[in-house]
RNA sequence: GCCCACGUAGCUCAGUCGGUAGAGCACACCCUUGGUAAGGGUGUGGCCAUGGGUUCAAAUCCCAUCGUGGGCUCCA
């Protein structure tokens, strides 16, 4: 996970951090008995956590924001001062959270956000006007440098002290600050655009996917239109996997407890699994992962090195318990289908397989119009090698193969020290959408744990048994989440090849219906997804409806078109291409599909 | 799970101090037969999330549950 804390050298950082201090001052004036916790600058703003006698209301925020503008106008300088422990304890005697931070800084050399500090522990404060905060800075020189027209408080949320659910729940005020009012305006516009593209809104408006209170939280229902899209995505996925040297497998949704005992899931992942069901006196669990099943297939016969590599893929539907507060539309659900695969290979094949998987994944994702990626290489924490399964040599080889693949393709990546899971290093690929937001999709991870636990072997050239390498990978991640990302990326206006309805035929009057049906039939025979608007609406309303549904092509047919055997094309982007023959339209649409164009 | 907020017709929402409900869209029917983003009329539709409680009286107040949202946390 990338740090939400903004880089300290960003010029906006000190501005926002200073705004957080000003906000804290305003809050403490309103609630003199309030306790302050921490208040950093974040990616697009800042926040500060408080322990207050009562919940904050939107009106409180308005008042606090107004007071902030006054404080800014008062023009206080930010004054830095290093202090010793005794002074610190005295200054913050009635601020227990600050005292805890002071103790941590001195004891562990971590800063106020729990991150290790460079150099010897040192305590410093920043003071502006009457407000003093334990703080390393940096800050602007004077509150006047904060533009009062470019600051806005956004929301209040609960947040545990130090992110620990056993600690007190604090109130966090989020705000944003920019250099100019124009930048603030742009940020607010951006937020509005984000809201407009919210997949939770669009899957409802476009009749794609629903959730049901009666059916249970976090469980998605795919409607026919989304079903069409999913079939296209799955067919494309299968085709590419078969071309890419994968075999497709299918495995059960439930498995006996001993399977999950062997895999270690019941030891390490039980909280994520649903309660077992009793079948003939045996406990069965619904699967949270597909791996043990693929391993069962592997173990169903003796495997020779000549058989390797094996690449087995499955659109495997899994169910995981996610805490209620974490559910979020399609992005975080309790039941989802992974485009999962496991690669079993010899140590000598690892490099090839990793490179191949990386290429395969990027190619697949590019097919959906994603061009920008954020790639993370997660490796072990070198300080705690005992926390990891698998021999050092394997970790080193695995990591080398991942690095080599990334470098072979000259891909920029971020090395995440200590972010590897205990069973192996991994590469994660996040795709960047049209609004620049990164979404986790692909994960390619080594697994040094399961081959051991299941005692997987293959017979080598030497006639002896060897342990295969196992790589677990999901490229789209979960179909549910990927679908949600697609909806947000395109704002519901999908490229033609994905659009549930590619062309809407709009008869001007009822007497044109027969021709509309004929035309639709020809188009369907050519493989296009076409609907005829048979409502009693006027043409204008029919166009509007198609437009609102983001149908790529609208084909108006009336007397003139019937006469000429044509359709009159209007595109979703408002371009009126005019009349053309049915065959010409079919060719045009087929080309857009083949090239995966937007229109 | 936790803090805060919210849940009224299929959808988006209104509903004052407690006196058992409204609009627009959608849908149905009728009129309109049209030329590139909403033609007109009539009508159907609500156990006010669910279950308790307070009250003469609850959409409205209280409690619990379910669901949703903003976050925290988690996501081997």
XYZ file of C-alpha atoms (C1' of nucleotides) in Angstrom:
675
model
C 0.000 0.000 0.000
C 1.398 3.358 -0.891
C 1.826 5.900 1.840
C -0.935 8.428 2.053
C 1.525 10.899 3.447
C 2.641 13.367 0.882
C 6.289 13.865 0.153
C 7.700 16.528 2.368
C 9.413 18.343 -0.487
C 6.103 19.013 -2.229
C 5.454 22.752 -1.958
C 1.816 22.008 -1.170
C 2.852 19.829 1.726
C 3.861 22.556 4.122
C 0.902 24.633 3.032
C -1.516 21.833 3.889
C 0.267 20.850 7.026
C 0.082 24.466 8.128
C -3.620 24.570 7.295
C -4.035 21.533 9.540
C -2.428 23.431 12.406
C -4.677 26.407 11.816
C -7.666 24.092 11.825
C -6.523 22.520 15.081
C -6.297 25.960 16.630
C -9.832 26.762 15.497
C -11.129 23.470 16.858
C -9.430 23.919 20.222
C -10.870 27.413 20.541
C -14.310 25.929 20.008
C -13.643 22.974 22.295
C -11.044 24.094 24.868
C -11.231 20.699 26.560
C -10.610 18.895 23.252
C -7.565 16.724 22.756
C -5.501 16.840 19.594
C -3.907 13.784 18.039
C -2.151 13.975 14.666
C -2.737 16.079 11.584
C -0.709 15.403 8.464
C -0.888 16.640 4.899
C -2.246 13.979 2.557
C -2.459 13.510 -1.189
C -5.060 16.158 -1.920
C -5.377 17.945 1.376
C -4.929 17.355 5.061
C -6.670 16.032 8.121
C -6.435 16.350 11.861
C -7.701 13.885 14.466
C -9.402 15.135 17.616
C -10.892 13.707 20.760
C -13.883 15.969 21.384
C -16.742 16.007 23.898
C -19.398 15.625 21.204
C -19.769 14.627 17.555
C -19.099 17.393 15.067
C -21.900 18.627 12.846
C -21.727 20.183 9.390
C -22.464 23.516 11.071
C -19.402 23.058 13.270
C -17.312 22.589 10.160
C -18.621 25.825 8.694
C -17.779 27.695 11.873
C -14.347 26.136 12.104
C -13.653 26.977 8.487
C -14.766 30.583 9.029
C -12.547 30.869 12.076
C -9.634 29.453 10.066
C -9.938 32.307 7.614
C -9.738 34.779 10.487
C -6.652 33.099 11.888
C -5.043 33.132 8.461
C -5.773 36.847 8.150
C -4.245 37.511 11.570
C -0.907 36.687 10.004
C 0.818 34.553 12.619
C 4.346 33.397 11.969
C 5.176 29.694 12.294
C 8.022 29.431 14.743
C 10.185 26.328 15.018
C 11.768 25.350 18.284
C 13.627 22.303 19.526
C 12.787 21.300 23.044
C 13.874 18.704 25.550
C 11.738 16.014 27.102
C 10.936 17.923 30.229
C 9.730 20.986 28.340
C 7.722 18.784 26.048
C 5.994 16.976 28.888
C 5.175 20.292 30.472
C 3.877 21.904 27.296
C 1.617 18.986 26.459
C 0.690 18.008 30.007
C -3.010 18.107 29.183
C -2.603 16.480 25.774
C -2.340 12.735 26.417
C -2.000 11.824 22.740
C 0.922 14.168 22.359
C 2.514 12.702 25.484
C 2.240 9.263 23.929
C 3.861 10.542 20.758
C 6.658 12.160 22.755
C 7.312 8.890 24.533
C 7.356 7.010 21.245
C 9.690 9.450 19.610
C 12.107 9.157 22.508
C 11.758 5.427 23.009
C 11.588 4.133 19.503
C 12.843 6.885 17.287
C 9.600 6.932 15.334
C 7.959 10.133 14.270
C 4.448 11.282 14.993
C 3.128 8.980 12.262
C 4.989 5.923 13.535
C 7.574 6.083 10.780
C 11.244 5.649 11.652
C 13.143 8.902 11.942
C 16.554 9.530 10.562
C 19.137 10.575 13.087
C 18.827 10.737 16.863
C 15.402 11.304 18.382
C 14.674 14.990 18.667
C 11.577 16.818 19.875
C 10.455 19.922 18.126
C 7.438 22.162 18.157
C 5.882 24.630 15.829
C 4.096 27.597 17.255
C 1.823 30.016 15.497
C -0.074 32.567 17.516
C -1.440 30.835 20.603
C -1.262 27.337 19.096
C 1.608 24.987 19.774
C 1.947 21.564 18.218
C 4.487 18.826 18.518
C 5.724 18.814 14.984
C 8.717 18.204 12.797
C 7.485 20.512 10.066
C 8.089 21.963 7.648
C 5.588 24.792 7.616
C 5.025 27.976 5.724
C 6.520 31.054 7.341
C 3.257 32.800 8.104
C -0.425 31.866 8.196
C -0.921 34.562 5.565
C 0.733 32.262 3.042
C -2.336 30.074 3.236
C -4.838 31.309 0.684
C -8.142 31.735 2.551
C -10.029 31.277 -0.715
C -8.313 28.001 -1.458
C -9.040 26.196 1.810
C -12.098 24.080 2.422
C -13.115 21.587 5.071
C -14.618 18.509 3.476
C -15.867 15.930 5.938
C -15.748 14.396 9.378
C -15.059 10.721 9.881
C -14.248 8.373 12.696
C -10.670 7.214 12.958
C -8.991 5.088 15.603
C -6.091 6.556 17.459
C -3.057 5.237 15.632
C -5.314 3.158 13.404
C -5.778 0.624 16.173
C -9.308 -0.530 16.742
C -8.563 -1.225 20.380
C -7.699 2.419 20.910
C -10.129 5.344 21.230
C -12.188 6.430 18.247
C -11.316 9.978 17.320
C -13.009 12.458 15.036
C -11.067 13.214 11.915
C -11.728 16.380 9.961
C -10.649 16.234 6.346
C -9.848 19.420 4.520
C -8.142 20.512 1.379
C -5.884 23.457 0.624
C -4.399 24.780 -2.586
C -2.334 27.668 -3.769
C -5.132 29.405 -5.619
C -8.904 29.505 -5.611
C -8.745 28.225 -9.171
C -6.873 25.107 -8.083
C -9.424 24.521 -5.357
C -12.143 24.929 -7.941
C -10.428 22.389 -10.192
C -10.120 19.983 -7.318
C -13.833 20.339 -6.533
C -14.634 19.809 -10.223
C -12.491 16.713 -10.180
C -14.384 15.455 -7.147
C -17.614 16.094 -8.980
C -16.358 14.141 -11.973
C -15.391 11.287 -9.655
C -18.896 11.339 -8.213
C -20.420 11.331 -11.687
C -18.453 8.251 -12.621
C -19.163 6.445 -9.369
C -19.867 2.890 -10.448
C -22.430 2.444 -7.680
C -24.490 5.154 -9.334
C -23.865 4.003 -12.899
C -24.508 0.284 -12.420
C -27.929 1.300 -11.142
C -28.693 3.915 -13.784
C -27.528 1.688 -16.626
C -29.365 -1.376 -15.303
C -26.158 -3.395 -14.973
C -25.759 -4.723 -11.458
C -27.727 -4.535 -8.235
C -27.252 -5.396 -4.598
C -30.088 -6.475 -2.358
C -30.694 -5.984 1.285
C -32.810 -9.126 1.180
C -30.020 -11.033 -0.509
C -27.232 -9.964 1.785
C -24.544 -7.331 1.748
C -21.613 -7.501 -0.631
C -23.257 -9.916 -3.061
C -23.664 -8.663 -6.628
C -26.524 -9.500 -9.003
C -25.564 -9.205 -12.665
C -28.469 -8.048 -14.828
C -28.792 -9.068 -18.498
C -26.872 -6.073 -19.813
C -23.974 -6.681 -17.469
C -24.322 -10.356 -18.295
C -23.700 -9.612 -21.959
C -20.611 -7.674 -21.046
C -19.372 -10.372 -18.733
C -19.769 -12.998 -21.416
C -17.675 -10.856 -23.746
C -15.023 -10.360 -21.085
C -14.963 -14.039 -20.176
C -14.904 -15.211 -23.811
C -12.052 -12.871 -24.551
C -10.272 -14.086 -21.435
C -10.688 -17.742 -22.360
C -9.564 -17.197 -25.919
C -6.442 -15.375 -24.834
C -5.613 -17.906 -22.167
C -5.912 -20.813 -24.568
C -3.725 -18.936 -27.042
C -1.337 -18.114 -24.237
C -0.685 -21.720 -23.319
C -3.085 -22.067 -20.432
C -5.501 -24.911 -19.818
C -8.891 -24.156 -18.364
C -10.016 -26.041 -15.279
C -13.164 -26.093 -13.201
C -13.255 -26.926 -9.531
C -15.889 -27.190 -6.788
C -17.137 -24.343 -4.640
C -16.746 -26.224 -1.398
C -14.118 -28.486 0.048
C -13.607 -30.610 3.134
C -12.068 -29.099 6.202
C -8.948 -31.222 5.928
C -8.157 -29.608 2.600
C -8.118 -26.219 4.303
C -6.186 -27.620 7.228
C -3.491 -28.867 4.890
C -3.409 -25.599 3.011
C -3.073 -23.672 6.246
C -6.099 -21.521 5.534
C -7.786 -22.659 8.717
C -4.712 -21.557 10.649
C -4.035 -18.267 8.943
C -7.151 -17.214 7.141
C -10.040 -18.565 9.164
C -11.390 -15.059 9.833
C -11.871 -14.610 6.122
C -13.788 -17.869 5.722
C -17.451 -18.560 6.299
C -18.607 -21.022 8.917
C -18.419 -24.657 7.864
C -21.427 -26.677 6.813
C -22.031 -30.226 7.863
C -22.258 -32.806 5.100
C -22.628 -36.398 6.297
C -20.864 -35.537 9.499
C -17.947 -33.910 7.699
C -17.169 -30.207 7.810
C -17.047 -28.476 4.456
C -16.014 -24.883 3.796
C -17.009 -22.668 0.929
C -13.828 -21.704 -0.865
C -12.111 -18.370 -0.264
C -9.421 -19.336 -2.783
C -8.944 -21.764 -5.604
C -5.373 -22.860 -4.995
C -5.941 -26.064 -3.031
C -8.271 -27.333 -5.740
C -5.760 -26.797 -8.490
C -3.220 -28.576 -6.351
C -5.615 -31.510 -6.031
C -5.638 -31.760 -9.818
C -1.861 -31.606 -9.871
C -1.608 -34.372 -7.331
C -4.055 -36.618 -9.116
C -1.167 -38.215 -11.001
C 2.581 -38.391 -11.100
C 4.147 -35.419 -12.815
C 7.325 -35.469 -14.911
C 9.571 -32.494 -15.530
C 8.624 -33.064 -19.163
C 5.041 -32.032 -18.303
C 6.089 -28.677 -16.921
C 5.256 -25.891 -17.004
C 1.591 -26.411 -16.302
C -0.619 -23.331 -16.517
C -4.106 -23.871 -15.193
C -6.630 -21.102 -15.239
C -10.091 -20.863 -13.776
C -12.715 -18.208 -13.427
C -13.168 -19.297 -9.858
C -15.898 -17.840 -7.722
C -14.833 -17.431 -4.132
C -16.473 -16.127 -0.989
C -14.651 -14.258 1.695
C -15.855 -12.640 4.858
C -15.187 -8.939 4.685
C -16.128 -6.792 7.637
C -19.328 -4.914 7.029
C -17.702 -1.501 7.149
C -15.270 -2.377 4.376
C -17.820 -3.319 1.730
C -17.874 -0.853 -1.130
C -19.975 -1.351 -4.253
C -18.243 -3.739 -6.622
C -14.830 -2.749 -5.396
C -15.065 -4.761 -2.220
C -17.578 -7.587 -2.072
C -18.050 -10.862 -0.252
C -18.486 -13.076 -3.284
C -16.482 -12.610 -6.449
C -14.976 -14.401 -9.380
C -11.221 -14.365 -9.680
C -9.548 -14.835 -13.023
C -7.206 -17.145 -11.277
C -4.415 -19.340 -12.528
C -1.579 -21.354 -11.097
C 1.631 -22.035 -12.860
C 3.637 -25.051 -11.787
C 7.152 -25.202 -13.137
C 10.751 -26.160 -12.527
C 13.245 -23.715 -11.051
C 14.823 -23.374 -14.463
C 11.565 -22.249 -16.023
C 10.786 -19.515 -13.542
C 12.304 -16.602 -15.402
C 10.535 -17.394 -18.628
C 7.241 -17.929 -16.880
C 7.376 -14.650 -14.982
C 8.255 -12.654 -18.069
C 5.552 -14.406 -19.997
C 2.970 -13.724 -17.289
C 3.934 -10.068 -17.064
C 3.617 -9.608 -20.828
C 0.371 -11.521 -20.860
C -1.137 -9.402 -18.119
C -0.156 -6.048 -19.590
C -1.429 -7.150 -22.967
C -4.741 -8.227 -21.510
C -5.187 -4.975 -19.601
C -4.212 -2.844 -22.590
C -6.986 -4.584 -24.478
C -9.415 -2.747 -22.203
C -7.904 0.617 -22.954
C -5.667 0.931 -19.907
C -2.333 2.418 -20.827
C -0.837 3.511 -17.542
C 0.208 1.183 -14.797
C 1.662 1.440 -11.366
C 3.767 -1.576 -10.631
C 4.956 -2.710 -7.250
C 7.481 -5.362 -6.424
C 6.904 -6.675 -2.920
C 9.840 -8.387 -1.301
C 10.676 -9.713 2.160
C 11.670 -7.655 5.076
C 15.363 -8.476 5.239
C 15.325 -7.964 9.017
C 12.875 -10.746 9.777
C 13.673 -13.669 7.463
C 12.183 -16.061 9.998
C 8.688 -14.764 9.249
C 8.703 -16.269 5.776
C 8.113 -19.715 4.338
C 10.627 -21.148 1.891
C 14.397 -21.292 1.692
C 16.508 -18.166 1.228
C 17.782 -19.416 -2.095
C 14.233 -19.712 -3.415
C 13.365 -16.200 -2.304
C 16.448 -14.868 -3.957
C 15.809 -16.698 -7.200
C 12.165 -15.689 -7.224
C 12.931 -12.062 -6.564
C 15.634 -12.101 -9.225
C 13.185 -13.486 -11.772
C 10.648 -10.775 -10.959
C 13.242 -8.017 -11.196
C 14.606 -9.456 -14.390
C 11.188 -9.544 -16.031
C 10.488 -5.923 -15.040
C 13.858 -4.798 -16.280
C 13.617 -6.787 -19.486
C 10.542 -4.749 -20.306
C 12.053 -1.562 -18.920
C 9.108 -1.109 -16.635
C 9.257 1.432 -13.836
C 8.337 -0.123 -10.571
C 8.367 0.590 -6.917
C 10.199 -1.771 -4.659
C 8.158 -2.449 -1.532
C 10.485 -3.701 1.153
C 8.753 -6.000 3.619
C 5.466 -5.957 1.717
C 5.729 -9.547 0.471
C 3.274 -12.028 1.908
C 4.834 -14.699 4.065
C 4.784 -17.346 1.342
C 6.524 -15.520 -1.468
C 7.457 -12.304 -3.286
C 5.065 -10.766 -5.776
C 4.418 -8.184 -8.446
C 1.223 -6.166 -8.239
C -0.043 -4.148 -11.164
C -2.395 -1.276 -10.567
C -4.098 0.265 -13.549
C -4.603 3.985 -13.771
C -8.017 5.043 -14.919
C -9.154 8.061 -16.889
C -9.095 10.202 -13.736
C -5.632 9.101 -12.733
C -6.753 6.840 -9.946
C -4.902 3.558 -9.435
C -6.795 0.309 -9.018
C -5.241 -2.939 -7.923
C -5.887 -5.653 -10.485
C -3.067 -7.993 -11.331
C -1.103 -9.883 -8.764
C 1.620 -12.346 -9.650
C 2.868 -14.135 -6.575
C 5.230 -16.924 -5.761
C 4.042 -19.511 -3.323
C 6.705 -21.416 -1.416
C 4.223 -22.573 1.165
C 1.548 -24.666 -0.516
C 3.867 -26.961 -2.522
C 5.443 -27.918 0.796
C 2.203 -28.308 2.659
C 0.686 -30.477 -0.035
C 3.979 -32.240 -0.683
C 3.822 -31.521 -4.387
C 6.508 -33.140 -6.457
C 7.600 -33.859 -9.983
C 10.082 -36.419 -11.242
C 13.176 -34.751 -12.601
C 15.669 -35.814 -15.243
C 17.568 -37.539 -12.502
C 14.602 -39.772 -11.719
C 14.246 -38.214 -8.273
C 11.411 -36.227 -6.812
C 11.649 -32.446 -6.836
C 9.495 -29.655 -5.510
C 7.873 -27.590 -8.256
C 7.671 -23.811 -8.097
C 4.164 -22.497 -7.872
C 3.079 -19.091 -9.098
C -0.368 -17.785 -8.296
C -1.705 -15.062 -10.556
C -4.900 -13.157 -11.141
C -4.787 -10.605 -13.935
C -8.093 -8.804 -13.918
C -8.229 -9.620 -10.229
C -11.897 -10.080 -9.569
C -14.425 -9.740 -12.364
C -16.677 -7.737 -10.082
C -14.033 -5.215 -9.202
C -12.676 -5.090 -12.742
C -16.168 -4.425 -14.013
C -16.506 -1.595 -11.517
C -13.183 -0.159 -12.666
C -14.321 -0.356 -16.290
C -17.523 1.481 -15.428
C -15.613 4.275 -13.691
C -12.872 4.447 -16.314
C -15.359 4.895 -19.135
C -18.012 6.640 -17.077
C -20.433 4.027 -18.407
C -19.754 4.973 -22.048
C -18.033 1.722 -22.960
C -16.106 1.098 -26.149
C -18.242 -0.435 -28.855
C -16.937 -3.973 -28.405
C -18.021 -3.958 -24.735
C -21.234 -1.968 -24.968
C -24.232 -4.050 -23.962
C -26.253 -2.295 -26.667
C -24.111 -1.228 -29.581
C -26.801 0.347 -31.711
C -30.252 1.652 -30.863
C -32.608 1.833 -33.797
C -34.977 4.762 -33.567
C -38.041 4.654 -35.789
C -39.477 8.118 -36.265
C -43.045 6.873 -36.287
C -44.715 3.541 -35.661
C -45.068 2.913 -39.372
C -41.271 2.666 -39.535
C -41.126 -0.175 -37.041
C -41.214 -2.909 -39.624
C -38.210 -1.518 -41.451
C -36.447 -0.971 -38.119
C -36.938 -4.639 -37.280
C -35.626 -5.740 -40.653
C -32.539 -3.608 -40.272
C -31.999 -4.838 -36.712
C -32.219 -8.416 -37.903
C -29.526 -7.879 -40.505
C -27.282 -6.259 -37.962
C -27.789 -9.044 -35.445
C -26.911 -11.558 -38.144
C -23.670 -9.613 -38.534
C -22.960 -10.105 -34.834
C -23.991 -6.694 -33.538
C -26.024 -6.082 -30.413
C -28.948 -4.003 -31.557
C -32.210 -2.883 -30.014
C -35.241 -1.239 -31.577
C -36.984 1.487 -29.586
C -40.636 0.449 -29.764
C -41.870 2.974 -27.205
C -44.563 5.483 -28.039
C -42.114 8.326 -27.468
C -41.301 10.909 -30.063
C -37.996 10.655 -31.855
C -36.417 13.338 -29.668
C -37.223 11.401 -26.544
C -35.941 8.169 -28.063
C -32.664 9.850 -28.881
C -32.426 11.218 -25.408
C -33.043 7.804 -23.879
C -30.370 6.179 -26.012
C -28.033 9.021 -25.161
C -28.688 8.688 -21.442
C -28.028 4.954 -21.749
C -24.728 5.797 -23.444
C -25.454 3.661 -26.501
C -22.597 4.243 -28.970
C -24.701 4.410 -32.143
C -28.202 5.723 -32.664
C -29.795 4.864 -35.989
C -32.760 6.976 -36.953
C -35.064 5.464 -39.578
C -37.978 7.251 -41.213
C -39.533 7.652 -44.618
C -36.350 8.957 -46.197
C -34.217 6.077 -44.940
C -36.733 3.455 -45.959
C -36.874 4.984 -49.422
C -33.087 4.824 -49.761
C -32.537 1.592 -47.823
C -30.392 3.464 -45.330
C -30.002 4.302 -41.667
C -29.234 7.734 -40.305
C -26.354 7.577 -37.850
C -25.955 9.733 -34.794
C -23.078 8.850 -32.499
C -22.992 8.988 -28.720
C -20.548 11.881 -28.894
C -23.212 13.940 -30.668
C -21.635 13.653 -34.081
C -24.268 13.293 -36.788
C -22.716 11.148 -39.458
C -25.815 11.270 -41.653
C -27.391 8.604 -43.786
C -25.514 5.531 -44.887
C -26.405 2.081 -46.137
C -27.018 -0.705 -43.673
C -23.981 -2.560 -44.955
C -21.797 0.480 -44.567
C -22.962 0.895 -41.006
C -22.319 -2.767 -40.247
C -18.802 -2.446 -41.655
C -18.213 0.716 -39.647
C -19.411 -0.880 -36.426
C -17.485 -4.081 -37.012
C -14.336 -2.109 -37.535
C -14.869 -0.238 -34.288
C -15.385 -3.567 -32.539
C -12.307 -5.174 -34.100
C -10.162 -2.195 -33.182
C -11.791 -1.911 -29.773
C -12.447 1.759 -30.441
C -14.601 3.940 -28.250
C -16.800 4.746 -31.249
C -16.385 -4.772 13.598
C -15.944 0.569 15.302
C -17.445 6.260 15.005
C -20.812 9.517 12.533
C -24.821 10.177 9.090
C -28.726 8.183 6.266
C -33.027 4.557 4.782
C -40.354 7.704 2.324
C -43.353 4.710 -4.849
C -38.978 0.926 -9.598
C -35.531 5.775 -9.624
C -34.369 10.966 -7.650
C -36.353 13.448 -3.691
C -40.195 16.783 -0.521
C -42.907 15.956 3.975
C -42.916 22.254 9.503
C -44.053 21.690 16.341
C -45.880 13.935 16.515
C -52.317 14.318 13.994
C -51.675 7.378 9.673
C -48.252 10.671 2.765
C -46.565 14.214 -1.939
C -43.730 15.715 -6.664
C -40.859 14.642 -11.030
C -39.111 10.578 -13.816
C -40.345 5.469 -14.943
C -44.681 2.190 -15.952
C -50.003 1.400 -18.176
C -53.792 3.412 -21.243
C -55.580 7.379 -24.530
C -54.492 11.497 -27.837
C -50.323 13.028 -30.873
C -47.254 10.107 -36.356
C -42.905 13.086 -35.368
C -36.305 14.519 -38.469
C -31.505 14.371 -34.053
C -31.226 15.271 -25.915
C -37.724 15.037 -22.631
C -45.296 16.404 -26.950
C -50.005 16.267 -24.012
C -53.804 13.896 -20.886
C -55.496 10.119 -17.491
C -54.165 6.324 -14.300
C -51.500 2.389 -11.414
C -48.035 2.370 -7.638
C -45.956 3.335 -0.651
C -46.866 -1.934 5.945
C -42.699 5.516 5.230
C -36.130 -0.648 5.761
C -37.559 -4.444 9.775
C -38.926 -5.507 14.923
C -39.967 -3.521 19.580
C -41.074 0.797 22.820
C -43.099 5.906 24.341
C -47.886 8.384 23.168
C -54.886 9.363 22.758
C -51.965 9.551 18.165
C -45.364 7.893 15.218
C -42.684 8.515 8.485
C -41.603 12.072 12.549
C -39.390 10.564 19.445
C -36.439 6.147 21.855
C -34.010 1.109 21.432
C -32.449 -3.056 18.577
C -31.659 -5.356 13.852
C -30.775 -5.158 8.538
C -28.918 -2.158 4.600
C -26.284 2.188 2.530
C -22.688 6.246 2.730
C -18.030 9.001 4.780
C -13.847 7.123 7.271
C -10.751 3.790 10.541
C -9.016 -1.139 10.145
C -8.245 -5.337 7.130
C -7.314 -7.198 2.250
C -2.259 -14.080 3.685
